[in-house]
Short mmCIF file of C-alpha atoms and ligand atoms in Angstrom, two decimals:
data_model
loop_
_atom_site.label_atom_id
_atom_site.label_comp_id
_atom_site.label_asym_id
_atom_site.label_seq_id
_atom_site.Cartn_x
_atom_site.Cartn_y
_atom_site.Cartn_z
CA MET E 133 97.87 172.32 12.42
CA ASP E 134 96.16 170.67 9.45
CA GLU E 135 96.64 167.32 11.02
CA LEU E 136 94.95 168.56 14.17
CA LYS E 137 91.99 169.82 12.14
CA ALA E 138 91.78 166.48 10.31
CA LEU E 139 91.95 164.63 13.62
CA GLU E 140 89.08 166.73 14.96
CA GLN E 141 86.91 166.10 11.89
CA GLN E 142 87.64 162.40 11.92
CA ALA E 143 86.94 162.11 15.65
CA LEU E 144 83.64 163.99 15.40
CA ALA E 145 82.55 161.83 12.49
CA ALA E 146 83.41 158.65 14.41
CA LEU E 147 81.56 159.97 17.46
CA ALA E 148 78.44 160.57 15.41
CA GLN E 149 78.59 156.92 14.32
CA ALA E 150 78.89 155.52 17.88
CA ALA E 151 75.41 154.23 18.56
CA ASP E 152 75.46 153.32 22.22
CA GLU E 153 77.38 153.67 25.43
CA THR E 154 79.74 150.76 24.72
CA LYS E 155 80.69 152.21 21.33
CA LEU E 156 81.13 155.64 22.87
CA ARG E 157 83.50 154.26 25.46
CA GLU E 158 85.49 152.51 22.74
CA TRP E 159 85.70 155.87 20.95
CA ASN E 160 86.93 157.48 24.13
CA THR E 161 89.70 154.91 24.48
CA GLU E 162 90.70 155.37 20.85
CA TYR E 163 91.13 159.14 21.20
CA PHE E 164 91.76 159.75 24.89
CA GLY E 165 93.25 156.46 26.09
CA ASP E 166 96.87 156.16 27.19
CA SER E 167 97.98 155.32 23.65
CA GLY E 168 95.14 157.29 22.08
CA LYS E 169 95.25 159.61 19.10
CA MET E 170 94.76 162.82 21.07
CA LYS E 171 97.64 161.96 23.31
CA ALA E 172 99.82 161.25 20.30
CA ALA E 173 98.89 164.62 18.79
CA MET E 174 99.78 166.35 22.06
CA GLY E 175 103.11 164.52 21.99
CA GLN E 176 103.98 166.24 18.73
CA ILE E 177 104.58 169.55 20.51
CA GLY E 178 108.03 168.38 21.58
CA LYS E 179 109.16 167.84 18.00
CA LEU E 180 108.12 171.27 16.69
CA PRO E 181 110.41 174.27 16.24
CA LYS E 182 110.17 176.68 19.14
CA ASP E 183 108.22 179.40 17.37
CA GLN E 184 105.39 177.04 16.38
CA LYS E 185 104.93 175.39 19.76
CA ALA E 186 102.58 177.96 21.29
CA ALA E 187 100.16 178.07 18.37
CA TYR E 188 100.11 174.30 17.99
CA GLY E 189 99.59 173.84 21.73
CA ALA E 190 96.67 176.25 21.81
CA GLU E 191 95.03 174.57 18.86
CA ALA E 192 95.58 171.10 20.36
CA ASN E 193 93.96 172.22 23.61
CA ARG E 194 91.00 173.65 21.71
CA VAL E 195 90.51 170.36 19.83
CA LYS E 196 90.85 168.40 23.03
CA ALA E 197 88.23 170.54 24.80
CA ALA E 198 85.86 170.37 21.81
CA LEU E 199 86.12 166.60 21.59
CA THR E 200 85.69 166.13 25.33
CA ALA E 201 82.54 168.26 25.32
CA ALA E 202 81.17 166.43 22.31
CA TYR E 203 81.88 163.08 23.96
CA GLU E 204 80.18 164.02 27.21
CA ALA E 205 77.11 165.30 25.42
CA ALA E 206 76.90 162.14 23.31
CA LEU E 207 77.31 159.95 26.38
CA LYS E 208 74.54 161.76 28.22
CA GLU E 209 72.24 161.40 25.28
CA ALA E 210 73.03 157.68 24.90
CA LYS E 211 72.25 157.04 28.55
CA GLU E 212 68.99 158.93 28.28
CA LYS E 213 68.04 156.86 25.22
CA ALA E 214 68.89 153.59 26.93
CA LEU E 215 66.74 154.54 29.89
CA GLN E 216 63.79 155.50 27.69
CA ALA E 217 64.18 152.23 25.77
CA SER E 218 64.18 150.10 28.92
CA LEU E 219 61.17 151.98 30.28
CA THR E 220 59.11 151.49 27.14
CA SER E 221 60.27 148.08 25.87
CA ASN E 222 59.88 146.29 29.22
CA PRO E 223 57.54 148.46 31.22
CA TYR E 224 57.17 147.86 34.92
CA ASP E 225 53.58 147.00 35.72
CA VAL E 226 52.76 149.13 38.70
CA THR E 227 49.28 147.63 38.90
CA LEU E 228 50.62 144.18 39.90
CA PRO E 229 49.92 143.34 43.54
CA GLY E 230 53.02 143.37 45.75
CA ARG E 231 54.51 140.23 47.22
CA PRO E 232 53.27 139.82 50.75
CA ARG E 233 55.90 139.84 53.47
CA THR E 234 55.52 136.98 55.88
CA ARG E 235 55.66 138.23 59.42
CA GLY E 236 57.47 136.31 62.09
CA ARG E 237 56.54 136.31 65.74
CA LEU E 238 58.27 135.79 69.03
CA HIS E 239 58.53 132.26 70.31
CA PRO E 240 56.24 131.78 73.34
CA ALA E 241 59.32 131.16 75.50
CA THR E 242 60.72 134.54 74.46
CA GLN E 243 57.37 136.17 75.14
CA ILE E 244 57.12 134.88 78.69
CA LEU E 245 60.78 135.65 79.40
CA ARG E 246 60.16 139.25 78.32
CA GLN E 247 57.12 139.46 80.60
CA ILE E 248 59.23 138.21 83.47
CA TYR E 249 62.01 140.71 82.66
CA ALA E 250 59.51 143.57 82.58
CA ILE E 251 58.05 142.66 85.97
CA PHE E 252 61.43 142.34 87.66
CA ALA E 253 62.75 145.46 85.94
CA ASP E 254 59.84 147.31 87.57
CA LEU E 255 60.95 145.90 90.90
CA GLY E 256 64.47 147.25 90.34
CA PHE E 257 66.23 144.06 89.25
CA GLN E 258 68.98 143.94 86.68
CA ILE E 259 69.11 141.17 84.09
CA TYR E 260 72.30 139.19 83.98
CA ARG E 261 73.29 136.27 81.78
CA THR E 262 75.90 133.64 82.46
CA ARG E 263 77.25 130.64 80.62
CA GLU E 264 75.38 127.42 79.84
CA VAL E 265 78.47 125.21 79.93
CA GLU E 266 79.62 125.33 83.50
CA THR E 267 82.22 123.85 85.78
CA ASP E 268 81.31 121.22 88.34
CA LYS E 269 82.70 123.67 90.89
CA LEU E 270 80.16 126.38 90.12
CA ASN E 271 77.22 124.13 89.30
CA PHE E 272 77.64 122.12 92.51
CA GLU E 273 80.60 122.69 94.82
CA ASP E 274 80.28 126.44 95.32
CA LEU E 275 76.57 125.90 95.82
CA ASN E 276 77.33 123.90 98.95
CA MET E 277 77.38 120.50 97.25
CA PRO E 278 80.85 118.98 97.53
CA ALA E 279 81.70 115.87 95.47
CA HIS E 280 79.59 112.88 96.48
CA HIS E 281 76.98 115.08 98.19
CA PRO E 282 73.74 113.11 97.88
CA ALA E 283 71.79 116.23 96.92
CA ARG E 284 73.55 116.17 93.55
CA ASP E 285 71.08 113.43 92.64
CA MET E 286 68.36 116.09 92.49
CA TRP E 287 69.90 117.20 89.18
CA ASP E 288 70.40 114.55 86.48
CA THR E 289 73.48 115.93 84.85
CA PHE E 290 74.93 115.97 81.35
CA PHE E 291 78.69 115.63 81.68
CA THR E 292 80.95 116.78 78.88
CA THR E 293 83.99 114.80 77.76
CA THR E 294 86.12 117.34 79.63
CA PRO E 295 86.38 116.25 83.27
CA GLY E 296 84.83 118.80 85.63
CA VAL E 297 82.77 120.48 82.90
CA VAL E 298 78.99 120.00 82.78
CA LEU E 299 75.97 121.54 81.08
CA ARG E 300 74.45 123.62 83.84
CA THR E 301 71.53 121.85 85.45
CA HIS E 302 70.10 125.10 86.81
CA THR E 303 70.79 128.83 86.67
CA SER E 304 72.03 128.85 90.28
CA PRO E 305 75.76 128.83 89.35
CA GLY E 306 75.02 132.30 87.95
CA GLN E 307 74.69 133.42 91.59
CA ILE E 308 78.39 132.76 92.07
CA HIS E 309 79.33 134.58 88.86
CA VAL E 310 77.33 137.66 89.86
CA MET E 311 78.71 137.72 93.40
CA LYS E 312 82.29 137.39 92.18
CA GLU E 313 81.83 140.20 89.69
CA SER E 314 80.00 142.48 92.12
CA GLY E 315 82.94 142.58 94.52
CA GLY E 316 81.03 142.97 97.77
CA LYS E 317 78.43 145.48 96.51
CA PRO E 318 74.68 144.91 97.04
CA ILE E 319 73.06 142.72 94.38
CA ARG E 320 69.57 142.62 92.89
CA VAL E 321 69.50 140.58 89.68
CA ILE E 322 67.62 137.98 87.74
CA LEU E 323 69.52 135.40 85.73
CA PRO E 324 67.53 133.95 82.85
CA GLY E 325 68.81 131.19 80.63
CA MET E 326 68.76 127.66 79.30
CA CYS E 327 69.46 124.69 81.57
CA TYR E 328 70.00 121.03 80.73
CA ARG E 329 69.08 117.82 82.47
CA ASN E 330 69.66 114.23 81.56
CA GLU E 331 66.02 113.24 81.80
CA ALA E 332 63.83 110.83 79.88
CA ILE E 333 61.83 113.15 77.63
CA SER E 334 58.11 113.01 78.35
CA THR E 335 55.08 115.29 78.37
CA ARG E 336 56.32 116.63 81.71
CA SER E 337 60.10 116.70 81.35
CA GLU E 338 62.51 117.93 78.72
CA ILE E 339 66.30 117.81 78.56
CA GLN E 340 66.46 121.56 78.01
CA PHE E 341 64.36 124.31 79.51
CA HIS E 342 64.65 127.88 80.70
CA GLN E 343 65.01 128.99 84.25
CA VAL E 344 64.94 132.43 85.72
CA GLU E 345 67.05 132.72 88.83
CA GLY E 346 66.75 135.64 91.22
CA LEU E 347 69.42 136.84 93.63
CA VAL E 348 69.33 139.65 96.15
CA VAL E 349 72.25 140.23 98.51
CA GLY E 350 72.77 143.08 100.93
CA GLU E 351 72.64 144.17 104.54
CA GLY E 352 69.48 143.19 106.38
CA VAL E 353 67.81 141.26 103.53
CA THR E 354 65.19 138.99 105.09
CA MET E 355 62.69 136.28 104.31
CA ALA E 356 60.02 139.00 104.39
CA ASP E 357 61.71 140.64 101.37
CA LEU E 358 61.69 137.31 99.57
CA LYS E 359 58.01 136.80 100.33
CA GLY E 360 57.09 140.31 99.24
CA THR E 361 59.06 140.03 96.00
CA ILE E 362 57.50 136.69 95.07
CA THR E 363 54.00 137.89 95.92
CA ALA E 364 54.43 141.06 93.84
CA PHE E 365 55.72 138.96 90.96
CA ALA E 366 52.93 136.35 91.19
CA ARG E 367 50.22 139.00 91.20
CA ARG E 368 51.59 140.76 88.16
CA MET E 369 52.12 137.50 86.32
CA PHE E 370 48.99 135.58 87.27
CA GLY E 371 46.50 138.22 88.34
CA PRO E 372 46.12 140.75 91.20
CA GLU E 373 44.02 138.40 93.31
CA ARG E 374 46.66 135.70 93.63
CA GLN E 375 47.42 134.29 97.05
CA VAL E 376 50.87 132.92 97.80
CA ARG E 377 51.51 129.87 99.96
CA ILE E 378 54.92 128.99 101.30
CA ARG E 379 56.00 125.47 102.20
CA SER E 380 59.31 124.52 103.70
CA SER E 381 61.64 122.62 101.42
CA TYR E 382 65.27 121.71 100.93
CA PHE E 383 67.99 123.02 98.64
CA PRO E 384 71.66 122.73 99.61
CA PHE E 385 72.33 126.36 98.61
CA THR E 386 69.56 128.00 100.62
CA GLU E 387 68.76 127.84 104.32
CA PRO E 388 65.93 127.94 105.11
CA SER E 389 64.55 126.73 101.78
CA ILE E 390 60.99 127.10 100.61
CA GLU E 391 58.71 126.20 97.75
CA VAL E 392 56.12 128.71 96.68
CA ASP E 393 52.61 127.89 95.52
CA ILE E 394 49.96 130.20 94.16
CA ASP E 395 46.23 129.64 94.39
CA TRP E 396 44.74 128.88 91.01
CA PRO E 397 41.76 130.95 89.76
CA LYS E 398 38.51 129.22 90.71
CA ASP E 399 36.91 130.03 87.37
CA ASP E 400 39.53 128.13 85.35
CA PRO E 401 37.93 124.87 84.16
CA ASN E 402 41.40 123.26 84.25
CA ARG E 403 41.86 124.11 87.93
CA ASP E 404 41.21 120.66 89.34
CA ARG E 405 43.37 118.87 86.83
CA LEU E 406 46.26 121.36 87.11
CA THR E 407 46.28 121.51 90.88
CA LYS E 408 45.41 117.86 91.41
CA GLY E 409 42.37 118.95 93.33
CA THR E 410 44.25 121.09 95.88
CA GLY E 411 43.67 124.51 94.32
CA TRP E 412 47.41 125.33 94.71
CA LEU E 413 50.20 125.20 92.19
CA GLU E 414 53.95 125.27 92.77
CA ILE E 415 55.69 128.05 90.82
CA LEU E 416 59.21 128.17 92.21
CA GLY E 417 61.87 127.13 94.69
CA ALA E 418 63.60 129.70 96.84
CA GLY E 419 65.27 130.45 100.14
CA MET E 420 67.81 132.51 102.04
CA VAL E 421 71.25 132.19 100.48
CA HIS E 422 73.34 129.68 102.46
CA PRO E 423 76.34 131.23 104.27
CA ASN E 424 78.70 128.86 102.43
CA VAL E 425 77.37 130.14 99.10
CA LEU E 426 77.83 133.77 100.14
CA ARG E 427 81.39 132.88 101.14
CA ALA E 428 82.03 131.13 97.81
CA GLY E 429 80.93 134.35 96.10
CA GLY E 430 83.29 136.44 98.23
CA TYR E 431 80.68 137.88 100.58
CA ASP E 432 80.84 137.83 104.37
CA PRO E 433 77.76 136.06 105.80
CA ASP E 434 78.25 137.90 109.09
CA LYS E 435 77.70 141.21 107.32
CA VAL E 436 75.19 140.49 104.54
CA THR E 437 72.27 138.18 103.90
CA GLY E 438 70.47 137.33 100.72
CA PHE E 439 67.64 135.47 99.12
CA ALA E 440 67.47 133.49 95.89
CA PHE E 441 64.75 131.88 93.85
CA GLY E 442 64.51 129.79 90.72
CA MET E 443 61.50 129.49 88.47
CA GLY E 444 60.65 127.69 85.23
CA PRO E 445 59.06 129.95 82.61
CA GLN E 446 58.00 126.97 80.44
CA ARG E 447 56.06 125.62 83.37
CA MET E 448 54.42 129.00 83.85
CA LEU E 449 53.44 129.10 80.19
CA MET E 450 51.93 125.66 80.50
CA LEU E 451 49.90 126.90 83.45
CA LYS E 452 48.80 130.10 81.76
CA HIS E 453 47.70 128.43 78.53
CA ALA E 454 46.77 124.96 79.77
CA ILE E 455 49.48 123.36 77.61
CA ASP E 456 49.76 119.70 78.53
CA ASP E 457 52.95 118.70 76.71
CA ILE E 458 56.25 120.40 77.46
CA ARG E 459 57.83 118.84 74.35
CA LEU E 460 55.87 121.23 72.15
CA PHE E 461 58.20 124.11 73.01
CA TRP E 462 61.23 122.88 71.11
CA GLN E 463 59.63 120.94 68.27
CA ASN E 464 59.39 123.97 65.99
CA ASP E 465 55.89 122.97 64.96
CA LEU E 466 54.36 126.13 63.51
CA ARG E 467 50.82 124.88 64.22
CA PHE E 468 51.71 125.15 67.91
CA LEU E 469 53.85 128.28 67.76
CA ARG E 470 51.40 130.30 65.69
CA GLN E 471 48.87 130.22 68.49
CA PHE E 472 50.88 132.66 70.58
N1 LIG P 579 68.21 125.77 91.41
C1 LIG P 579 67.01 125.21 91.95
C2 LIG P 579 66.49 124.14 90.99
O1 LIG P 579 66.93 124.06 89.88
C3 LIG P 579 65.97 126.26 92.19
C4 LIG P 579 66.34 127.24 93.25
C5 LIG P 579 67.02 128.40 92.93
C6 LIG P 579 66.06 127.00 94.58
C7 LIG P 579 67.38 129.31 93.90
C8 LIG P 579 66.41 127.90 95.56
C9 LIG P 579 67.08 129.04 95.22
O2 LIG P 579 65.65 123.35 91.33
#
């Protein structure tokens, strides 16, 4: 019992000497660690005669509780002191101005894509993405262009080192993906995404650019639906006054095929230059989905019809903002990008 009392006195004295948290924790290990003094004192119980065990045990527990309480109080106080010291010795100057956060912005290509999505979403279209690395089969064959078809020359193609695998030259192979996944159900989607062409880079052509494809398939879909959709889109995109002009054209995957022009606002000083004096500007290619393409997608051309279109958002941006060099889009030049 005397030893317990001595242990208590000694521990309290040592605790009073421990100046900071580190010292306090060392103290705690010394007395309460696995091979600590308190544990050793507790271990003594086993060696005592039976009649002394209870009294010794009670006293040991009292000492243990007293020391634990003293330790916790000292620890709390030490932490408080450390906090006060750090607050006063190295005060935080709340009057300093904050560091400004630089704000990013959306790339103009993203902005126009989102405008296009919003317009077509209003018209009830779903947005659907498909892969950029595509098979020859989907990029050409299923789109009614078998090997050696001369129309393949309309798309200067990047071939990968894997035979039969190309970088898609247009978003049209997405039509096949959507049809295959829709399993015969009606379709109304747009397919935005990056396309690649093996072109000499110039102010007018880039090797990568976005396209937004549209595809509608169902019973009784006609050219009138195509015309109405394009007109509604053009008016929301380029102004409610816009007139749409349709010229006949050729694409292997649509029949009949058309190209769509819009009239350019008369008050735009760039009108003559942009339209080469005609007043009209081409915005997209389109047509009624060719029966062979419907078949490749698993649809029966005797039961359903469809229309498709493909437009270039970069081209539209160039029109909207009178940008005369398509290369600016992917040069990451902030002086250009910050203007949007
Ligand atoms: N894929 C064609 C192109 O890249 C555009 C297009 C899409 C034409 C859909 C008709 C129908 O030029």
